[in-house]
Amino acid sequence: MEARLSLLQYALLGLLAGRTMSGYDLTKLFEQSLGHVWTARHSQIYPELKHLHEQELIAQTETGPRGRKTYATTPTGLTEVRRWLRETKPNRQPANEGLLRVFFLWLLDKDEARAYLAQEAAYHRAQTQHLKQVEQFMAASPWAERPRVQSIAIVLEAGIRHEQVMADWAEWAAKRFNEDEAGD
Amino acid sequence: MEARLSLLQYALLGLLAGRTMSGYDLTKLFEQSLGHVWTARHSQIYPELKHLHEQELIAQTETGPRGRKTYATTPTGLTEVRRWLRETKPNRQPANEGLLRVFFLWLLDKDEARAYLAQEAAYHRAQTQHLKQVEQFMAASPWAERPRVQSIAIVLEAGIRHEQVMADWAEWAAKRFNEDEAGD
DNA sequence: GCCTCCATGTAATTGGTTACATGATTCT
DNA sequence: AGAATCATGTAACCAATTACATGGAGGC
C-alpha cells in the first residue's frame, strides 16, 4: 500500500475536511500556525487546489470578492485521506539543518561553538513561547470545534515538548563545550 | 549574509573536513548513522562531489580499486564551511509527516487513532534504541577522534532526547484519546 | 487618493527521488 | 562458479522555492 497523492495534497484534503477554506486562507494557516508541522507557499497551493478540484477530491463551495474561491473536501477526497492514514506509513527523513550545523561545531573555536549553542537554546525557548501563544490563539479560532480541537491540541503539545527538550539540550551541550579541555 | 552553496554541499564539505572519504563511504554514512541529521542518495552525492572538485573546495586524495576516489576538503572549502557556520542562519522548516498525520486523526475512529499513536510510540522507542546503538558503534569507529567526537556525541544526544520525548508524548496522546468521550 | 491587505495565478530554477546502467573485487 | 558487496555514474521525473505579475476591496 502506498501513497497515491503527494503529501501536500493530503495536507490540503485533511485541512479542507475540517473547514472550508480558500488558497489564501491555507497559505496564511501554513505561515502563521502550522509551520511546525507542514508548510507550503501560495505558488504551490493554488496549482494543487486546481488539480485536486479536477480530480473531484475537493469541491468549490462558494466564491467571494476579488475572485476568492473556497473549497471543501468531497466524500471521495475524505475516503482517500482516511485510506492514507490507515494503510500507508509515514516517510521519516526530516533533514535537520540545526543539527547538521552542530555536527560541524568542532570546526569553530570553542567560544564560538558555545555562543552558537547558546543562540540555539534561545531560539528553542522563543519557539516554546510562540507555540504556547498559538495554543491560546487556537482556543479562540474557528478550529476550536470538536472533534478537531483534540488533534490540534495533541500536535501542539508535541511541538512544545520538542522545543523544550531542544532548549534544554542546547544548554547542556554548551556546558559540555566548557568543561572539556581545549579542542583546537 | 546568505548561503552560497546548497546544504548538501556544506554537509559534504563538513564531513570531508573530518575524514577523507569516497562517494560510496558518504552514501553509507548517510544511510547508516547520519540519517537522523541529514540524508542524500548516491545519485545526488556523486554529481555534487564532481562539482565541488571543479570548484576546488575538495581535492581528490587517492584512488583505489574499482575506480574508488577519496576526497578531502581543501583550505578554501574549510574556510567556506566556517563562514557558513558563523555568518548564516539555519533554515528551519523540517516538514513533519508524522505530526501532519496526527493532526488528522480525528478523521478516524477513536480506536484506530489510539492504535496509530501506540504505533508511533513503538516507533520512537525503537529509534531511541537504534540511536543508542549508533552511540556504541561511533565510539569504535574512525570518527571517534578528538575533537570531532564531542560534536558527534552532542548531536546523538539530541536525537536520543528527541526520540524519548516523542515516545512519551505518543503514549500520553493515546491516553487522551481514551479519556475523552466519543469523537465521531 | 493612497496604502495595506486580500486574493490569485504563472515561470524559471533548484533540489531530491526513483529508475536505469555498468562493472570490479571479494568471499564462499 | 555464483553471490554479495563495493563502486561509480546518468536520466527522467517530481517537489519546492523564488521571482514575476496582476488586480480588487477596505480603511483612513
Tab-separated table of C-alpha atoms (C1' of nucleotides) in Angstrom:
chain	number	residue	atom	x	y	z
A	1	MET	CA	0.000	0.000	0.000
A	2	GLU	CA	1.481	3.290	-0.980
A	3	ALA	CA	0.553	6.930	-1.204
A	4	ARG	CA	-1.348	7.896	-4.348
A	5	LEU	CA	-1.067	11.616	-3.848
A	6	SER	CA	1.662	13.984	-2.732
A	7	LEU	CA	1.903	14.925	0.931
A	8	LEU	CA	0.861	18.472	0.164
A	9	GLN	CA	-2.277	17.084	-1.436
A	10	TYR	CA	-3.063	15.010	1.658
A	11	ALA	CA	-2.399	18.050	3.839
A	12	LEU	CA	-4.871	20.108	1.814
A	13	LEU	CA	-7.507	17.358	1.802
A	14	GLY	CA	-7.193	16.917	5.560
A	15	LEU	CA	-7.379	20.631	6.258
A	16	LEU	CA	-10.348	21.173	3.958
A	17	ALA	CA	-12.101	18.238	5.610
A	18	GLY	CA	-12.103	20.249	8.819
A	19	ARG	CA	-13.136	23.598	7.438
A	20	THR	CA	-13.858	25.126	4.046
A	21	MET	CA	-11.091	27.499	3.055
A	22	SER	CA	-9.562	29.388	0.141
A	23	GLY	CA	-5.991	29.104	-1.119
A	24	TYR	CA	-5.276	32.372	0.644
A	25	ASP	CA	-6.588	31.014	3.957
A	26	LEU	CA	-4.471	27.884	3.592
A	27	THR	CA	-1.374	29.966	2.837
A	28	LYS	CA	-1.925	32.040	5.994
A	29	LEU	CA	-2.559	28.921	8.048
A	30	PHE	CA	0.764	27.415	6.997
A	31	GLU	CA	2.562	30.710	7.645
A	32	GLN	CA	1.049	31.512	10.990
A	33	SER	CA	0.198	28.403	12.911
A	34	LEU	CA	1.003	25.215	11.052
A	35	GLY	CA	4.601	25.856	10.078
A	36	HIS	CA	5.840	23.471	12.727
A	37	VAL	CA	4.025	20.567	11.113
A	38	TRP	CA	3.853	21.367	7.431
A	39	THR	CA	4.454	24.283	5.136
A	40	ALA	CA	3.797	25.363	1.556
A	41	ARG	CA	3.746	28.653	-0.369
A	42	HIS	CA	0.827	30.034	-2.302
A	43	SER	CA	2.630	29.280	-5.558
A	44	GLN	CA	2.430	25.604	-4.712
A	45	ILE	CA	-1.016	25.673	-3.111
A	46	TYR	CA	-3.020	27.237	-5.939
A	47	PRO	CA	-1.963	24.755	-8.638
A	48	GLU	CA	-2.598	21.837	-6.254
A	49	LEU	CA	-6.096	23.098	-5.428
A	50	LYS	CA	-6.830	23.293	-9.132
A	51	HIS	CA	-5.523	19.779	-9.599
A	52	LEU	CA	-7.494	18.334	-6.654
A	53	HIS	CA	-10.602	20.068	-7.970
A	54	GLU	CA	-10.165	18.478	-11.396
A	55	GLN	CA	-9.917	15.075	-9.711
A	56	GLU	CA	-13.055	15.882	-7.700
A	57	LEU	CA	-11.301	15.283	-4.396
A	58	ILE	CA	-12.311	18.787	-3.357
A	59	ALA	CA	-15.295	20.892	-4.444
A	60	GLN	CA	-15.654	24.623	-4.790
A	61	THR	CA	-18.241	25.720	-2.235
A	62	GLU	CA	-18.517	29.463	-2.782
A	63	THR	CA	-16.972	32.475	-4.454
A	64	GLY	CA	-16.308	35.763	-2.689
A	65	PRO	CA	-14.919	39.204	-3.527
A	66	ARG	CA	-11.651	39.524	-5.518
A	67	GLY	CA	-12.145	36.130	-7.099
A	68	ARG	CA	-11.966	34.353	-3.753
A	69	LYS	CA	-12.811	30.649	-4.049
A	70	THR	CA	-13.444	28.413	-1.073
A	71	TYR	CA	-13.137	24.655	-1.230
A	72	ALA	CA	-14.290	21.662	0.803
A	73	THR	CA	-13.159	18.044	0.701
A	74	THR	CA	-15.608	15.765	-1.144
A	75	PRO	CA	-16.642	12.315	0.176
A	76	THR	CA	-14.193	10.755	-2.321
A	77	GLY	CA	-11.439	13.011	-1.029
A	78	LEU	CA	-12.250	12.138	2.561
A	79	THR	CA	-12.124	8.417	1.786
A	80	GLU	CA	-8.692	8.910	0.248
A	81	VAL	CA	-7.298	10.748	3.314
A	82	ARG	CA	-8.640	8.022	5.569
A	83	ARG	CA	-7.063	5.328	3.393
A	84	TRP	CA	-3.779	7.197	3.542
A	85	LEU	CA	-3.899	7.390	7.343
A	86	ARG	CA	-4.834	3.733	7.702
A	87	GLU	CA	-2.869	1.946	5.022
A	88	THR	CA	0.355	3.830	4.433
A	89	LYS	CA	3.356	4.527	6.633
A	90	PRO	CA	4.804	7.979	7.205
A	91	ASN	CA	8.003	8.891	5.468
A	92	ARG	CA	10.565	9.958	8.072
A	93	GLN	CA	13.524	11.953	6.929
A	94	PRO	CA	13.204	15.495	8.010
A	95	ALA	CA	16.711	16.751	7.250
A	96	ASN	CA	17.644	18.898	10.212
A	97	GLU	CA	19.891	21.815	9.375
A	98	GLY	CA	20.174	22.894	13.008
A	99	LEU	CA	21.681	19.538	13.973
A	100	LEU	CA	23.838	19.313	10.859
A	101	ARG	CA	25.493	22.551	11.928
A	102	VAL	CA	26.149	21.281	15.436
A	103	PHE	CA	27.808	18.247	13.904
A	104	PHE	CA	30.423	20.601	12.478
A	105	LEU	CA	30.937	22.844	15.512
A	106	TRP	CA	34.378	21.317	16.108
A	107	LEU	CA	35.452	23.388	13.067
A	108	LEU	CA	34.970	26.591	15.082
A	109	ASP	CA	36.757	27.904	18.171
A	110	LYS	CA	35.392	26.698	21.481
A	111	ASP	CA	33.858	30.036	22.433
A	112	GLU	CA	32.226	30.410	19.040
A	113	ALA	CA	30.749	26.933	19.413
A	114	ARG	CA	29.441	27.773	22.861
A	115	ALA	CA	27.918	31.020	21.591
A	116	TYR	CA	26.255	29.118	18.768
A	117	LEU	CA	24.668	26.638	21.173
A	118	ALA	CA	23.515	29.470	23.437
A	119	GLN	CA	21.774	31.004	20.408
A	120	GLU	CA	20.169	27.662	19.667
A	121	ALA	CA	18.880	27.448	23.228
A	122	ALA	CA	17.449	30.961	22.951
A	123	TYR	CA	15.768	30.110	19.657
A	124	HIS	CA	14.112	26.995	21.095
A	125	ARG	CA	12.984	28.873	24.222
A	126	ALA	CA	11.406	31.510	21.976
A	127	GLN	CA	9.748	28.805	19.872
A	128	THR	CA	8.321	27.224	23.012
A	129	GLN	CA	6.742	30.553	23.921
A	130	HIS	CA	5.480	31.035	20.389
A	131	LEU	CA	3.760	27.649	20.366
A	132	LYS	CA	2.191	28.376	23.734
A	133	GLN	CA	0.743	31.525	22.201
A	134	VAL	CA	-0.546	29.564	19.224
A	135	GLU	CA	-2.196	27.268	21.784
A	136	GLN	CA	-4.049	30.252	23.274
A	137	PHE	CA	-4.968	31.561	19.847
A	138	MET	CA	-6.272	28.188	18.704
A	139	ALA	CA	-8.698	28.020	21.609
A	140	ALA	CA	-10.395	31.133	20.207
A	141	SER	CA	-10.196	30.226	16.500
A	142	PRO	CA	-12.698	28.612	14.135
A	143	TRP	CA	-10.661	25.421	14.548
A	144	ALA	CA	-11.694	25.029	18.168
A	145	GLU	CA	-14.542	22.679	17.432
A	146	ARG	CA	-14.930	19.092	18.481
A	147	PRO	CA	-13.537	16.679	17.464
A	148	ARG	CA	-10.745	18.503	15.611
A	149	VAL	CA	-9.673	20.511	18.626
A	150	GLN	CA	-8.274	17.409	20.307
A	151	SER	CA	-5.979	16.513	17.411
A	152	ILE	CA	-4.774	20.099	17.241
A	153	ALA	CA	-4.017	20.236	20.965
A	154	ILE	CA	-2.107	16.968	20.767
A	155	VAL	CA	0.062	18.146	17.870
A	156	LEU	CA	0.779	21.444	19.616
A	157	GLU	CA	1.794	19.579	22.745
A	158	ALA	CA	4.302	17.603	20.659
A	159	GLY	CA	5.756	20.847	19.355
A	160	ILE	CA	6.023	22.379	22.816
A	161	ARG	CA	7.669	19.298	24.314
A	162	HIS	CA	10.074	19.123	21.389
A	163	GLU	CA	11.123	22.761	21.655
A	164	GLN	CA	11.602	22.414	25.395
A	165	VAL	CA	13.923	19.409	25.154
A	166	MET	CA	15.903	21.046	22.378
A	167	ALA	CA	16.372	24.159	24.511
A	168	ASP	CA	17.492	22.062	27.490
A	169	TRP	CA	19.738	20.025	25.240
A	170	ALA	CA	21.419	23.107	23.734
A	171	GLU	CA	22.174	24.441	27.222
A	172	TRP	CA	23.580	21.091	28.290
A	173	ALA	CA	25.684	20.954	25.087
A	174	ALA	CA	27.094	24.451	25.653
A	175	LYS	CA	28.229	23.344	29.116
A	176	ARG	CA	29.961	20.288	27.662
A	177	PHE	CA	31.992	22.563	25.390
A	178	ASN	CA	33.003	24.445	28.542
A	179	GLU	CA	34.060	21.543	30.677
A	180	ASP	CA	36.297	19.689	28.255
A	181	GLU	CA	39.821	20.881	27.725
A	182	ALA	CA	40.852	22.679	24.511
A	183	GLY	CA	39.507	21.221	21.275
A	184	ASP	CA	41.539	23.179	18.731
B	1	MET	CA	24.921	37.105	4.633
B	2	GLU	CA	23.495	34.123	2.882
B	3	ALA	CA	24.445	30.618	1.903
B	4	ARG	CA	26.492	30.365	-1.288
B	5	LEU	CA	26.240	26.609	-1.615
B	6	SER	CA	23.471	24.059	-1.178
B	7	LEU	CA	23.082	22.358	2.180
B	8	LEU	CA	24.200	19.058	0.711
B	9	GLN	CA	27.393	20.761	-0.406
B	10	TYR	CA	28.023	22.119	3.104
B	11	ALA	CA	27.298	18.688	4.544
B	12	LEU	CA	29.886	17.096	2.222
B	13	LEU	CA	32.488	19.785	2.924
B	14	GLY	CA	31.998	19.410	6.680
B	15	LEU	CA	32.188	15.628	6.571
B	16	LEU	CA	35.256	15.590	4.340
B	17	ALA	CA	36.915	18.098	6.661
B	18	GLY	CA	36.766	15.434	9.362
B	19	ARG	CA	37.890	12.451	7.359
B	20	THR	CA	38.788	11.692	3.745
B	21	MET	CA	36.081	9.595	2.129
B	22	SER	CA	34.707	8.373	-1.192
B	23	GLY	CA	31.192	8.932	-2.522
B	24	TYR	CA	30.425	5.382	-1.520
B	25	ASP	CA	31.575	5.990	2.069
B	26	LEU	CA	29.449	9.139	2.278
B	27	THR	CA	26.415	7.270	0.952
B	28	LYS	CA	26.815	4.563	3.613
B	29	LEU	CA	27.353	7.167	6.313
B	30	PHE	CA	24.063	8.874	5.454
B	31	GLU	CA	22.258	5.523	5.289
B	32	GLN	CA	23.627	4.012	8.448
B	33	SER	CA	24.381	6.626	11.029
B	34	LEU	CA	23.632	10.134	9.881
B	35	GLY	CA	20.071	9.726	8.615
B	36	HIS	CA	18.702	11.465	11.665
B	37	VAL	CA	20.548	14.645	10.791
B	38	TRP	CA	20.908	14.674	7.046
B	39	THR	CA	20.412	12.321	4.125
B	40	ALA	CA	21.258	12.033	0.442
B	41	ARG	CA	21.419	9.246	-2.136
B	42	HIS	CA	24.427	8.304	-4.179
B	43	SER	CA	22.781	9.755	-7.287
B	44	GLN	CA	22.916	13.155	-5.671
B	45	ILE	CA	26.285	12.735	-3.957
B	46	TYR	CA	28.441	11.804	-6.962
B	47	PRO	CA	27.487	14.806	-9.119
B	48	GLU	CA	27.989	17.143	-6.141
B	49	LEU	CA	31.454	15.740	-5.431
B	50	LYS	CA	32.377	16.342	-9.052
B	51	HIS	CA	31.049	19.868	-8.813
B	52	LEU	CA	32.872	20.651	-5.548
B	53	HIS	CA	36.039	19.245	-7.044
B	54	GLU	CA	35.746	21.532	-10.065
B	55	GLN	CA	35.386	24.479	-7.706
B	56	GLU	CA	38.431	23.258	-5.772
B	57	LEU	CA	36.533	23.142	-2.491
B	58	ILE	CA	37.531	19.487	-2.195
B	59	ALA	CA	40.568	17.651	-3.560
B	60	GLN	CA	40.972	14.078	-4.694
B	61	THR	CA	43.447	12.441	-2.336
B	62	GLU	CA	43.780	8.904	-3.646
B	63	THR	CA	42.315	6.317	-5.991
B	64	GLY	CA	41.562	2.739	-5.010
B	65	PRO	CA	40.256	-0.432	-6.619
B	66	ARG	CA	37.083	-0.301	-8.781
B	67	GLY	CA	37.658	3.344	-9.563
B	68	ARG	CA	37.317	4.359	-5.935
B	69	LYS	CA	38.149	8.042	-5.401
B	70	THR	CA	38.630	9.592	-1.983
B	71	TYR	CA	38.305	13.298	-1.341
B	72	ALA	CA	39.347	15.769	1.341
B	73	THR	CA	38.185	19.327	1.974
B	74	THR	CA	40.691	21.945	0.798
B	75	PRO	CA	41.628	25.044	2.871
B	76	THR	CA	39.275	27.095	0.670
B	77	GLY	CA	36.482	24.611	1.312
B	78	LEU	CA	37.138	24.698	5.041
B	79	THR	CA	37.008	28.494	5.065
B	80	GLU	CA	33.667	28.352	3.310
B	81	VAL	CA	32.138	25.896	5.843
B	82	ARG	CA	33.368	28.079	8.688
B	83	ARG	CA	31.858	31.166	7.071
B	84	TRP	CA	28.576	29.319	6.666
B	85	LEU	CA	28.545	28.300	10.347
B	86	ARG	CA	29.443	31.797	11.536
B	87	GLU	CA	27.582	34.118	9.219
B	88	THR	CA	24.380	32.428	8.088
B	89	LYS	CA	21.310	31.300	9.970
B	90	PRO	CA	19.864	27.786	9.722
B	91	ASN	CA	16.745	27.318	7.705
B	92	ARG	CA	14.096	25.701	9.907
B	93	GLN	CA	11.203	24.011	8.234
B	94	PRO	CA	11.504	20.296	8.542
B	95	ALA	CA	8.066	19.236	7.334
B	96	ASN	CA	6.998	16.525	9.726
B	97	GLU	CA	4.786	13.873	8.178
B	98	GLY	CA	4.346	12.044	11.486
B	99	LEU	CA	2.791	15.112	13.087
B	100	LEU	CA	0.779	16.005	9.990
B	101	ARG	CA	-0.935	12.643	10.253
B	102	VAL	CA	-1.745	13.120	13.935
B	103	PHE	CA	-3.333	16.440	13.038
B	104	PHE	CA	-5.870	14.459	11.013
B	105	LEU	CA	-6.522	11.614	13.441
B	106	TRP	CA	-9.982	12.989	14.205
B	107	LEU	CA	-10.912	11.642	10.744
B	108	LEU	CA	-10.518	8.066	12.031
B	109	ASP	CA	-12.425	6.122	14.687
B	110	LYS	CA	-11.206	6.577	18.235
B	111	ASP	CA	-9.708	3.106	18.498
B	112	GLU	CA	-7.937	3.459	15.173
B	113	ALA	CA	-6.479	6.759	16.355
B	114	ARG	CA	-5.315	5.178	19.588
B	115	ALA	CA	-3.728	2.271	17.709
B	116	TYR	CA	-1.957	4.752	15.446
B	117	LEU	CA	-0.479	6.632	18.400
B	118	ALA	CA	0.586	3.357	20.038
B	119	GLN	CA	2.470	2.522	16.825
B	120	GLU	CA	4.091	5.933	16.893
B	121	ALA	CA	5.218	5.347	20.472
B	122	ALA	CA	6.673	1.972	19.490
B	123	TYR	CA	8.494	3.535	16.549
B	124	HIS	CA	10.066	6.236	18.689
B	125	ARG	CA	11.071	3.724	21.381
B	126	ALA	CA	12.755	1.625	18.681
B	127	GLN	CA	14.501	4.709	17.298
B	128	THR	CA	15.771	5.559	20.767
B	129	GLN	CA	17.329	2.109	20.982
B	130	HIS	CA	18.749	2.410	17.489
B	131	LEU	CA	20.459	5.716	18.290
B	132	LYS	CA	21.889	4.263	21.471
B	133	GLN	CA	23.399	1.517	19.337
B	134	VAL	CA	24.818	4.088	16.936
B	135	GLU	CA	26.346	5.752	20.004
B	136	GLN	CA	28.139	2.494	20.872
B	137	PHE	CA	29.204	1.982	17.277
B	138	MET	CA	30.559	5.523	16.971
B	139	ALA	CA	32.848	5.011	19.964
B	140	ALA	CA	34.604	2.287	17.965
B	141	SER	CA	34.557	3.997	14.544
B	142	PRO	CA	37.154	6.087	12.734
B	143	TRP	CA	35.080	9.103	13.750
B	144	ALA	CA	35.967	8.671	17.407
B	145	GLU	CA	38.836	11.137	17.338
B	146	ARG	CA	39.165	14.400	19.163
B	147	PRO	CA	37.810	16.967	18.622
B	148	ARG	CA	35.105	15.618	16.278
B	149	VAL	CA	33.915	13.007	18.752
B	150	GLN	CA	32.418	15.658	21.011
B	151	SER	CA	30.238	17.190	18.278
B	152	ILE	CA	29.074	13.731	17.270
B	153	ALA	CA	28.167	12.789	20.835
B	154	ILE	CA	26.231	16.028	21.277
B	155	VAL	CA	24.204	15.517	18.095
B	156	LEU	CA	23.434	11.912	19.049
B	157	GLU	CA	22.261	13.067	22.458
B	158	ALA	CA	19.841	15.457	20.757
B	159	GLY	CA	18.459	12.575	18.718
B	160	ILE	CA	18.062	10.332	21.734
B	161	ARG	CA	16.328	13.011	23.800
B	162	HIS	CA	14.053	13.832	20.891
B	163	GLU	CA	13.026	10.230	20.309
B	164	GLN	CA	12.376	9.757	24.007
B	165	VAL	CA	10.055	12.742	24.340
B	166	MET	CA	8.209	11.775	21.184
B	167	ALA	CA	7.660	8.277	22.554
B	168	ASP	CA	6.403	9.675	25.865
B	169	TRP	CA	4.242	12.175	24.027
B	170	ALA	CA	2.648	9.497	21.810
B	171	GLU	CA	1.743	7.438	24.884
B	172	TRP	CA	0.279	10.492	26.591
B	173	ALA	CA	-1.684	11.335	23.433
B	174	ALA	CA	-3.099	7.797	23.146
B	175	LYS	CA	-4.386	8.145	26.699
B	176	ARG	CA	-6.071	11.444	25.870
B	177	PHE	CA	-7.985	9.734	23.071
B	178	ASN	CA	-9.099	7.192	25.658
B	179	GLU	CA	-10.303	9.544	28.331
B	180	ASP	CA	-12.446	11.883	26.301
B	181	GLU	CA	-15.950	10.885	25.344
B	182	ALA	CA	-16.834	9.818	21.762
B	183	GLY	CA	-15.330	11.913	18.974
B	184	ASP	CA	-17.255	10.540	15.980
C	1	DG	C1'	-6.180	59.364	-3.346
C	2	DC	C1'	-3.119	56.196	-1.242
C	3	DC	C1'	-1.764	52.373	1.412
C	4	DT	C1'	-2.467	47.858	3.140
C	5	DC	C1'	-4.134	43.604	2.801
C	6	DC	C1'	-6.793	40.284	0.247
C	7	DA	C1'	-6.537	37.168	-3.464
C	8	DT	C1'	-4.963	34.563	-7.401
C	9	DG	C1'	-2.104	32.931	-10.680
C	10	DT	C1'	2.496	31.529	-13.780
C	11	DA	C1'	7.525	30.748	-14.893
C	12	DA	C1'	12.198	29.607	-14.039
C	13	DT	C1'	15.251	27.304	-11.326
C	14	DT	C1'	16.970	24.281	-7.794
C	15	DG	C1'	16.834	20.236	-5.017
C	16	DG	C1'	15.742	15.461	-4.420
C	17	DT	C1'	13.936	10.654	-5.613
C	18	DT	C1'	13.479	6.718	-8.483
C	19	DA	C1'	14.973	4.184	-12.062
C	20	DC	C1'	18.374	2.935	-15.358
C	21	DA	C1'	23.022	1.213	-16.237
C	22	DT	C1'	27.561	-0.814	-15.680
C	23	DG	C1'	31.359	-3.258	-13.925
C	24	DA	C1'	35.237	-4.862	-10.498
C	25	DT	C1'	36.531	-7.323	-6.266
C	26	DT	C1'	35.991	-10.437	-2.628
C	27	DC	C1'	34.099	-14.256	-0.235
C	28	DT	C1'	32.327	-18.944	-0.131
D	1	DA	C1'	31.097	-20.528	-10.437
D	2	DG	C1'	27.971	-17.587	-8.190
D	3	DA	C1'	26.538	-14.232	-4.839
D	4	DA	C1'	27.242	-10.249	-2.185
D	5	DT	C1'	29.195	-6.062	-1.831
D	6	DC	C1'	31.991	-2.301	-3.478
D	7	DA	C1'	31.919	1.471	-6.517
D	8	DT	C1'	30.500	4.954	-9.850
D	9	DG	C1'	27.773	7.255	-12.846
D	10	DT	C1'	23.362	9.296	-15.811
D	11	DA	C1'	18.407	10.356	-16.956
D	12	DA	C1'	13.679	11.231	-16.097
D	13	DC	C1'	10.637	12.889	-13.117
D	14	DC	C1'	8.580	15.183	-9.094
D	15	DA	C1'	8.612	18.664	-5.366
D	16	DA	C1'	9.580	23.136	-3.664
D	17	DT	C1'	11.435	27.932	-3.722
D	18	DT	C1'	11.980	32.371	-5.702
D	19	DA	C1'	10.651	35.663	-8.706
D	20	DC	C1'	7.433	37.620	-11.794
D	21	DA	C1'	2.827	39.529	-12.451
D	22	DT	C1'	-1.816	41.382	-11.744
D	23	DG	C1'	-5.677	43.472	-9.678
D	24	DG	C1'	-9.811	44.300	-6.281
D	25	DA	C1'	-11.670	45.854	-1.661
D	26	DG	C1'	-11.481	48.292	2.522
D	27	DG	C1'	-9.694	51.690	5.743
D	28	DC	C1'	-8.018	56.316	6.575
